[in-house]
Amino acid sequence: MMMTTKKFEIGDKVSVLDDAIDGVVIAVKNNEITIETTDKFVMTYFVNELIKINNTNDLKSIIGSKTLNYKTIDVLPPKKQNAPAFKSDKTERGIPEFDLHIEKLVKNYKGLSNFDILSIQTDTAKRHIEFAIKNRIPKIVFIHGVGEGVLKAELDFMLKRYDTISFQDANYQKYGLGATEVYFKQNVK
């Protein structure tokens, strides 16, 4: 049985299998591919974790036709869709948002353990909470991402220790499941 290996080149558009991440190949080393995601993060994956996207040459070779048009494969051309517009009310403007993803907090996190990363993220969140309490900011949003839920669980545990704080999942339309809104009760005695 002949095994084919996927060939990736710098500049190829790729998508991560089993994850909603797209990007462009920026480095190829053996069977490891480094990509820059559409969100400008640099991530490394193994060859078997990626698939090329938007390459009609691959599709032509699979189908085996020299000309590819929508009529031959019995598919209508994709319609242009506008992204749904998020309309926020006036109370949503100016709310401080803090991204707790480690790549947003430190320049080089490659040598850090998971414990060190979580410590940096929770310490950062605690500093923002203390600042908001001190400066009487009524509401902030922490962007923690979905992941395995470890950071969210740690954040929830920390927030429950404050009597003057209530919190909930942030606006789903704007953040998905990856953010928490924190409300600070004022004038509590």
Tab-separated table of C-alpha atoms in Angstrom:
chain	number	residue	atom	x	y	z
A	1	MET	CA	0.000	0.000	0.000
A	2	MET	CA	1.470	3.295	-1.066
A	3	MET	CA	1.275	6.106	1.467
A	4	THR	CA	1.085	9.667	0.216
A	5	THR	CA	2.358	12.545	2.252
A	6	LYS	CA	0.780	15.939	2.164
A	7	LYS	CA	2.960	18.651	0.699
A	8	PHE	CA	2.660	22.104	2.187
A	9	GLU	CA	4.475	25.152	0.937
A	10	ILE	CA	4.926	28.615	2.393
A	11	GLY	CA	1.931	30.710	1.419
A	12	ASP	CA	-0.567	27.801	1.293
A	13	LYS	CA	-3.920	28.537	2.883
A	14	VAL	CA	-4.756	25.819	5.410
A	15	SER	CA	-7.390	24.830	7.897
A	16	VAL	CA	-6.846	22.871	11.101
A	17	LEU	CA	-8.737	19.616	11.249
A	18	ASP	CA	-10.925	19.242	14.368
A	19	ASP	CA	-10.665	22.967	15.139
A	20	ALA	CA	-12.057	26.202	13.705
A	21	ILE	CA	-8.677	27.683	12.821
A	22	ASP	CA	-7.577	28.873	9.384
A	23	GLY	CA	-4.274	30.393	8.405
A	24	VAL	CA	-1.366	30.660	6.006
A	25	VAL	CA	1.753	28.478	6.085
A	26	ILE	CA	4.793	30.521	7.124
A	27	ALA	CA	7.308	27.713	7.786
A	28	VAL	CA	7.740	24.027	6.932
A	29	LYS	CA	10.130	21.819	8.894
A	30	ASN	CA	9.958	18.043	8.378
A	31	ASN	CA	6.401	17.073	9.335
A	32	GLU	CA	5.729	20.233	11.371
A	33	ILE	CA	3.964	23.156	9.740
A	34	THR	CA	3.949	26.634	11.287
A	35	ILE	CA	1.004	28.822	10.337
A	36	GLU	CA	-0.104	32.370	10.995
A	37	THR	CA	-3.812	32.240	11.813
A	38	THR	CA	-6.345	34.714	10.521
A	39	ASP	CA	-6.173	36.253	14.027
A	40	LYS	CA	-2.396	36.766	13.588
A	41	PHE	CA	-1.335	33.988	16.012
A	42	VAL	CA	1.638	31.812	15.093
A	43	MET	CA	0.943	28.123	15.734
A	44	THR	CA	2.680	24.863	14.825
A	45	TYR	CA	0.886	21.677	13.769
A	46	PHE	CA	1.802	18.283	12.395
A	47	VAL	CA	1.130	17.634	8.711
A	48	ASN	CA	-1.750	15.250	9.490
A	49	GLU	CA	-3.562	17.977	11.475
A	50	LEU	CA	-3.899	20.362	8.518
A	51	ILE	CA	-5.671	20.479	5.192
A	52	LYS	CA	-5.153	22.887	2.306
A	53	ILE	CA	-8.089	25.151	1.516
A	54	ASN	CA	-9.071	27.357	-1.412
A	55	ASN	CA	-6.899	25.468	-3.842
A	56	THR	CA	-8.881	24.625	-6.966
A	57	ASN	CA	-5.929	22.724	-8.448
A	58	ASP	CA	-6.387	19.998	-5.817
A	59	LEU	CA	-10.075	19.828	-6.617
A	60	LYS	CA	-9.356	19.561	-10.345
A	61	SER	CA	-6.996	16.649	-9.794
A	62	ILE	CA	-9.562	14.843	-7.666
A	63	ILE	CA	-12.340	15.299	-10.202
A	64	GLY	CA	-10.008	14.731	-13.144
A	65	SER	CA	-11.437	17.417	-15.392
A	66	LYS	CA	-9.432	20.069	-17.153
A	67	THR	CA	-12.105	22.715	-16.788
A	68	LEU	CA	-14.057	23.178	-13.655
A	69	ASN	CA	-17.222	25.139	-13.592
A	70	TYR	CA	-20.298	25.053	-11.446
A	71	LYS	CA	-22.419	23.315	-14.064
A	72	THR	CA	-20.149	20.281	-14.378
A	73	ILE	CA	-20.229	19.505	-10.676
A	74	ASP	CA	-23.887	20.453	-10.307
A	75	VAL	CA	-23.352	23.126	-7.660
A	76	LEU	CA	-24.516	26.712	-7.668
A	77	PRO	CA	-21.933	29.444	-7.178
A	78	PRO	CA	-21.739	30.618	-3.583
A	79	LYS	CA	-23.800	33.666	-2.779
A	80	LYS	CA	-22.094	36.572	-1.115
A	81	GLN	CA	-23.298	36.750	2.449
A	82	ASN	CA	-22.967	39.735	4.659
A	83	ALA	CA	-21.916	39.044	8.210
A	84	PRO	CA	-24.757	39.644	10.652
A	85	ALA	CA	-24.438	43.118	12.083
A	86	PHE	CA	-24.189	43.294	15.837
A	87	LYS	CA	-26.093	46.244	17.155
A	88	SER	CA	-25.099	47.197	20.639
A	89	ASP	CA	-27.098	49.497	22.802
A	90	LYS	CA	-25.480	52.571	24.321
A	91	THR	CA	-24.643	50.744	27.558
A	92	GLU	CA	-22.350	48.339	25.664
A	93	ARG	CA	-19.986	51.079	24.474
A	94	GLY	CA	-16.783	51.711	26.319
A	95	ILE	CA	-16.816	48.535	28.395
A	96	PRO	CA	-13.238	47.443	29.084
A	97	GLU	CA	-12.385	44.064	27.554
A	98	PHE	CA	-9.363	42.075	28.690
A	99	ASP	CA	-8.083	39.189	26.592
A	100	LEU	CA	-6.548	36.553	28.871
A	101	HIS	CA	-5.073	34.404	26.090
A	102	ILE	CA	-1.438	33.857	27.026
A	103	GLU	CA	-0.127	35.063	23.663
A	104	LYS	CA	-1.753	38.438	24.388
A	105	LEU	CA	-0.103	38.687	27.823
A	106	VAL	CA	3.534	37.692	27.271
A	107	LYS	CA	5.834	37.808	24.253
A	108	ASN	CA	7.420	34.374	24.648
A	109	TYR	CA	5.393	31.695	26.378
A	110	LYS	CA	6.905	28.612	24.712
A	111	GLY	CA	8.929	27.519	27.772
A	112	LEU	CA	6.134	28.035	30.308
A	113	SER	CA	4.346	25.162	31.989
A	114	ASN	CA	0.546	25.001	32.023
A	115	PHE	CA	0.636	26.007	35.709
A	116	ASP	CA	2.784	29.062	34.930
A	117	ILE	CA	0.479	30.090	32.090
A	118	LEU	CA	-2.630	29.750	34.274
A	119	SER	CA	-0.921	31.713	37.066
A	120	ILE	CA	-0.088	34.581	34.709
A	121	GLN	CA	-3.654	34.617	33.372
A	122	THR	CA	-5.310	34.581	36.826
A	123	ASP	CA	-2.881	37.190	38.229
A	124	THR	CA	-3.701	39.451	35.281
A	125	ALA	CA	-7.439	38.985	35.846
A	126	LYS	CA	-7.039	39.737	39.570
A	127	ARG	CA	-5.139	42.979	38.808
A	128	HIS	CA	-7.935	44.084	36.456
A	129	ILE	CA	-10.589	43.245	39.057
A	130	GLU	CA	-8.791	45.188	41.786
A	131	PHE	CA	-8.318	48.139	39.427
A	132	ALA	CA	-12.016	48.108	38.478
A	133	ILE	CA	-13.074	48.023	42.147
A	134	LYS	CA	-10.673	50.810	43.085
A	135	ASN	CA	-11.773	53.017	40.176
A	136	ARG	CA	-15.487	52.212	40.493
A	137	ILE	CA	-15.780	50.737	37.001
A	138	PRO	CA	-19.240	49.141	36.807
A	139	LYS	CA	-18.535	46.353	34.312
A	140	ILE	CA	-15.641	44.606	32.554
A	141	VAL	CA	-15.360	41.640	30.192
A	142	PHE	CA	-12.743	38.896	30.360
A	143	ILE	CA	-12.101	37.035	27.113
A	144	HIS	CA	-10.863	33.594	28.107
A	145	GLY	CA	-11.743	31.452	25.090
A	146	VAL	CA	-13.454	28.084	25.155
A	147	GLY	CA	-10.624	25.530	25.218
A	148	GLU	CA	-10.929	22.879	27.908
A	149	GLY	CA	-12.527	25.331	30.344
A	150	VAL	CA	-9.689	25.396	32.880
A	151	LEU	CA	-9.186	29.180	32.762
A	152	LYS	CA	-12.951	29.816	32.903
A	153	ALA	CA	-13.303	27.516	35.929
A	154	GLU	CA	-10.384	29.238	37.680
A	155	LEU	CA	-11.848	32.649	36.847
A	156	ASP	CA	-15.275	31.622	38.192
A	157	PHE	CA	-13.662	30.337	41.405
A	158	MET	CA	-11.775	33.614	41.869
A	159	LEU	CA	-14.820	35.804	41.147
A	160	LYS	CA	-16.994	33.910	43.667
A	161	ARG	CA	-14.660	35.049	46.450
A	162	TYR	CA	-15.678	38.704	45.999
A	163	ASP	CA	-18.881	39.814	47.747
A	164	THR	CA	-19.268	42.908	45.564
A	165	ILE	CA	-19.058	41.071	42.242
A	166	SER	CA	-21.585	39.261	40.112
A	167	PHE	CA	-20.715	37.648	36.798
A	168	GLN	CA	-22.218	35.766	33.887
A	169	ASP	CA	-21.357	34.568	30.395
A	170	ALA	CA	-20.826	37.549	28.107
A	171	ASN	CA	-22.945	38.364	25.053
A	172	TYR	CA	-23.009	35.203	22.939
A	173	GLN	CA	-23.439	37.084	19.637
A	174	LYS	CA	-20.319	39.113	20.271
A	175	TYR	CA	-18.031	36.653	22.113
A	176	GLY	CA	-19.485	33.178	21.669
A	177	LEU	CA	-18.907	31.019	24.742
A	178	GLY	CA	-15.430	32.378	25.396
A	179	ALA	CA	-16.018	35.418	27.616
A	180	THR	CA	-17.350	36.405	31.046
A	181	GLU	CA	-18.988	39.697	32.029
A	182	VAL	CA	-18.130	40.927	35.512
A	183	TYR	CA	-20.391	43.440	37.293
A	184	PHE	CA	-19.216	45.458	40.289
A	185	LYS	CA	-21.869	46.402	42.822
A	186	GLN	CA	-21.347	49.989	43.938
A	187	ASN	CA	-22.003	51.513	47.386
A	188	VAL	CA	-22.225	48.183	49.179
A	189	LYS	CA	-21.721	48.511	52.943
